[in-house]
Amino acid sequence: MRQVVLYPGEDGFWIAECPSLAGCISQGESRQAAIASVKEAIEAYITALKDDGLPVPEDNSKLNDK
């Protein structure tokens, strides 16, 4: 799975976005709902890129193993 950033929105919803896919943002009433929603958004985003013959950006996120 790609790196996802999760944070509370002003309206009480949770916002989830995928930094490696510009504009790939979703939300949900709970953290779990936001994560599930952004997973679907990521899949749709990548499918659309492939359908249009465009390259899929790499996920350049690095986890700190320390």
Tab-separated table of N, CA and C in Angstrom:
chain	number	residue	atom	x	y	z
A	1	MET	N	0.835	-1.181	0.000
A	1	MET	CA	0.000	0.000	0.000
A	1	MET	C	0.879	1.244	0.000
A	2	ARG	N	0.422	2.244	-0.680
A	2	ARG	CA	1.137	3.515	-0.729
A	2	ARG	C	1.001	4.260	0.597
A	3	GLN	N	1.919	5.184	0.802
A	3	GLN	CA	1.849	6.006	2.004
A	3	GLN	C	0.577	6.845	1.958
A	4	VAL	N	-0.114	6.894	3.069
A	4	VAL	CA	-1.330	7.687	3.205
A	4	VAL	C	-1.169	8.595	4.416
A	5	VAL	N	-1.545	9.854	4.247
A	5	VAL	CA	-1.522	10.818	5.345
A	5	VAL	C	-2.962	10.980	5.822
A	6	LEU	N	-3.163	10.857	7.116
A	6	LEU	CA	-4.497	10.902	7.706
A	6	LEU	C	-4.543	12.023	8.741
A	7	TYR	N	-5.562	12.891	8.641
A	7	TYR	CA	-5.675	13.982	9.604
A	7	TYR	C	-7.141	14.394	9.751
A	8	PRO	N	-7.495	14.962	10.899
A	8	PRO	CA	-8.886	15.372	11.115
A	8	PRO	C	-9.221	16.617	10.305
A	9	GLY	N	-10.397	16.606	9.701
A	9	GLY	CA	-10.873	17.770	8.965
A	9	GLY	C	-11.643	18.702	9.887
A	10	GLU	N	-11.943	19.886	9.406
A	10	GLU	CA	-12.640	20.880	10.219
A	10	GLU	C	-14.092	20.507	10.490
A	11	ASP	N	-14.680	19.670	9.650
A	11	ASP	CA	-16.097	19.337	9.769
A	11	ASP	C	-16.353	18.056	10.562
A	12	GLY	N	-15.332	17.545	11.242
A	12	GLY	CA	-15.485	16.321	12.021
A	12	GLY	C	-15.165	15.055	11.254
A	13	PHE	N	-14.981	15.170	9.956
A	13	PHE	CA	-14.594	14.028	9.142
A	13	PHE	C	-13.082	13.849	9.199
A	14	TRP	N	-12.625	12.669	8.822
A	14	TRP	CA	-11.189	12.403	8.694
A	14	TRP	C	-10.809	12.528	7.227
A	15	ILE	N	-9.682	13.145	6.958
A	15	ILE	CA	-9.158	13.326	5.609
A	15	ILE	C	-8.005	12.351	5.416
A	16	ALA	N	-7.981	11.694	4.273
A	16	ALA	CA	-6.887	10.780	3.928
A	16	ALA	C	-6.410	11.140	2.533
A	17	GLU	N	-5.102	11.301	2.384
A	17	GLU	CA	-4.564	11.608	1.063
A	17	GLU	C	-3.307	10.801	0.800
A	18	CYS	N	-3.059	10.605	-0.480
A	18	CYS	CA	-1.895	9.848	-0.929
A	18	CYS	C	-0.932	10.834	-1.589
A	19	PRO	N	0.136	11.237	-0.896
A	19	PRO	CA	1.041	12.262	-1.419
A	19	PRO	C	1.687	11.924	-2.766
A	20	SER	N	1.887	10.645	-3.052
A	20	SER	CA	2.555	10.282	-4.302
A	20	SER	C	1.624	10.362	-5.512
A	21	LEU	N	0.316	10.552	-5.277
A	21	LEU	CA	-0.655	10.692	-6.362
A	21	LEU	C	-1.356	12.039	-6.188
A	22	ALA	N	-0.892	13.031	-6.915
A	22	ALA	CA	-1.396	14.400	-6.766
A	22	ALA	C	-2.915	14.459	-6.852
A	23	GLY	N	-3.522	15.039	-5.829
A	23	GLY	CA	-4.967	15.210	-5.822
A	23	GLY	C	-5.758	14.000	-5.381
A	24	CYS	N	-5.095	12.935	-4.991
A	24	CYS	CA	-5.784	11.718	-4.549
A	24	CYS	C	-6.100	11.869	-3.062
A	25	ILE	N	-7.291	12.392	-2.794
A	25	ILE	CA	-7.722	12.714	-1.438
A	25	ILE	C	-9.131	12.167	-1.239
A	26	SER	N	-9.401	11.700	-0.039
A	26	SER	CA	-10.724	11.197	0.291
A	26	SER	C	-11.023	11.533	1.740
A	27	GLN	N	-12.227	11.188	2.187
A	27	GLN	CA	-12.590	11.452	3.572
A	27	GLN	C	-13.555	10.395	4.070
A	28	GLY	N	-13.753	10.375	5.377
A	28	GLY	CA	-14.693	9.447	5.984
A	28	GLY	C	-15.100	9.938	7.354
A	29	GLU	N	-16.197	9.388	7.872
A	29	GLU	CA	-16.684	9.792	9.186
A	29	GLU	C	-15.803	9.269	10.312
A	30	SER	N	-14.994	8.251	10.021
A	30	SER	CA	-14.044	7.707	10.991
A	30	SER	C	-12.705	7.520	10.299
A	31	ARG	N	-11.677	7.247	11.088
A	31	ARG	CA	-10.355	6.999	10.501
A	31	ARG	C	-10.417	5.796	9.562
A	32	GLN	N	-11.088	4.735	10.019
A	32	GLN	CA	-11.181	3.518	9.221
A	32	GLN	C	-11.928	3.768	7.911
A	33	ALA	N	-13.002	4.556	7.976
A	33	ALA	CA	-13.767	4.867	6.769
A	33	ALA	C	-12.934	5.691	5.792
A	34	ALA	N	-12.151	6.628	6.304
A	34	ALA	CA	-11.297	7.449	5.442
A	34	ALA	C	-10.233	6.595	4.771
A	35	ILE	N	-9.653	5.657	5.508
A	35	ILE	CA	-8.633	4.775	4.936
A	35	ILE	C	-9.242	3.882	3.865
A	36	ALA	N	-10.412	3.312	4.136
A	36	ALA	CA	-11.077	2.463	3.141
A	36	ALA	C	-11.406	3.264	1.886
A	37	SER	N	-11.847	4.494	2.076
A	37	SER	CA	-12.210	5.346	0.948
A	37	SER	C	-10.998	5.729	0.110
A	38	VAL	N	-9.885	6.054	0.762
A	38	VAL	CA	-8.700	6.442	0.001
A	38	VAL	C	-8.097	5.232	-0.714
A	39	LYS	N	-8.245	4.035	-0.161
A	39	LYS	CA	-7.773	2.836	-0.866
A	39	LYS	C	-8.499	2.694	-2.201
A	40	GLU	N	-9.822	2.905	-2.179
A	40	GLU	CA	-10.601	2.857	-3.420
A	40	GLU	C	-10.164	3.963	-4.376
A	41	ALA	N	-9.915	5.149	-3.838
A	41	ALA	CA	-9.488	6.275	-4.673
A	41	ALA	C	-8.137	6.001	-5.325
A	42	ILE	N	-7.222	5.392	-4.579
A	42	ILE	CA	-5.901	5.054	-5.117
A	42	ILE	C	-6.041	4.061	-6.264
A	43	GLU	N	-6.851	3.028	-6.066
A	43	GLU	CA	-7.058	2.030	-7.118
A	43	GLU	C	-7.654	2.674	-8.367
A	44	ALA	N	-8.661	3.528	-8.188
A	44	ALA	CA	-9.295	4.190	-9.330
A	44	ALA	C	-8.326	5.136	-10.030
A	45	TYR	N	-7.520	5.846	-9.277
A	45	TYR	CA	-6.536	6.783	-9.819
A	45	TYR	C	-5.539	6.037	-10.703
A	46	ILE	N	-4.991	4.944	-10.177
A	46	ILE	CA	-3.998	4.164	-10.923
A	46	ILE	C	-4.625	3.535	-12.161
A	47	THR	N	-5.849	3.039	-12.040
A	47	THR	CA	-6.547	2.464	-13.192
A	47	THR	C	-6.740	3.513	-14.281
A	48	ALA	N	-7.139	4.724	-13.889
A	48	ALA	CA	-7.346	5.799	-14.866
A	48	ALA	C	-6.045	6.168	-15.573
A	49	LEU	N	-4.947	6.236	-14.826
A	49	LEU	CA	-3.654	6.533	-15.449
A	49	LEU	C	-3.300	5.469	-16.483
A	50	LYS	N	-3.444	4.208	-16.100
A	50	LYS	CA	-3.112	3.103	-17.010
A	50	LYS	C	-4.020	3.114	-18.233
A	51	ASP	N	-5.318	3.361	-18.022
A	51	ASP	CA	-6.264	3.412	-19.142
A	51	ASP	C	-5.905	4.515	-20.132
A	52	ASP	N	-5.350	5.609	-19.618
A	52	ASP	CA	-4.959	6.733	-20.473
A	52	ASP	C	-3.540	6.608	-21.006
A	53	GLY	N	-2.867	5.496	-20.683
A	53	GLY	CA	-1.507	5.272	-21.154
A	53	GLY	C	-0.478	6.162	-20.478
A	54	LEU	N	-0.783	6.622	-19.290
A	54	LEU	CA	0.129	7.507	-18.564
A	54	LEU	C	0.923	6.713	-17.531
A	55	PRO	N	2.112	7.185	-17.196
A	55	PRO	CA	2.917	6.467	-16.201
A	55	PRO	C	2.319	6.610	-14.800
A	56	VAL	N	2.490	5.569	-14.015
A	56	VAL	CA	2.039	5.584	-12.623
A	56	VAL	C	3.216	6.034	-11.761
A	57	PRO	N	3.061	7.144	-11.036
A	57	PRO	CA	4.161	7.616	-10.188
A	57	PRO	C	4.540	6.572	-9.138
A	58	GLU	N	5.832	6.498	-8.857
A	58	GLU	CA	6.296	5.594	-7.810
A	58	GLU	C	5.962	6.192	-6.456
A	59	ASP	N	5.803	5.324	-5.482
A	59	ASP	CA	5.611	5.775	-4.111
A	59	ASP	C	6.993	5.900	-3.505
A	60	ASN	N	7.480	7.110	-3.375
A	60	ASN	CA	8.843	7.345	-2.901
A	60	ASN	C	8.925	7.520	-1.394
A	61	SER	N	7.881	7.123	-0.697
A	61	SER	CA	7.912	7.272	0.759
A	61	SER	C	8.913	6.307	1.367
A	62	LYS	N	9.553	6.760	2.391
A	62	LYS	CA	10.538	5.948	3.111
A	62	LYS	C	10.072	5.810	4.546
A	63	LEU	N	10.061	4.603	5.049
A	63	LEU	CA	9.729	4.386	6.448
A	63	LEU	C	10.997	4.449	7.273
A	64	ASN	N	10.905	5.065	8.413
A	64	ASN	CA	12.048	5.150	9.311
A	64	ASN	C	12.118	3.863	10.116
A	65	ASP	N	13.144	3.067	9.898
A	65	ASP	CA	13.283	1.777	10.558
A	65	ASP	C	13.934	1.872	11.926
A	66	LYS	N	14.241	3.058	12.384
A	66	LYS	CA	14.933	3.218	13.668
A	66	LYS	C	13.973	3.088	14.818
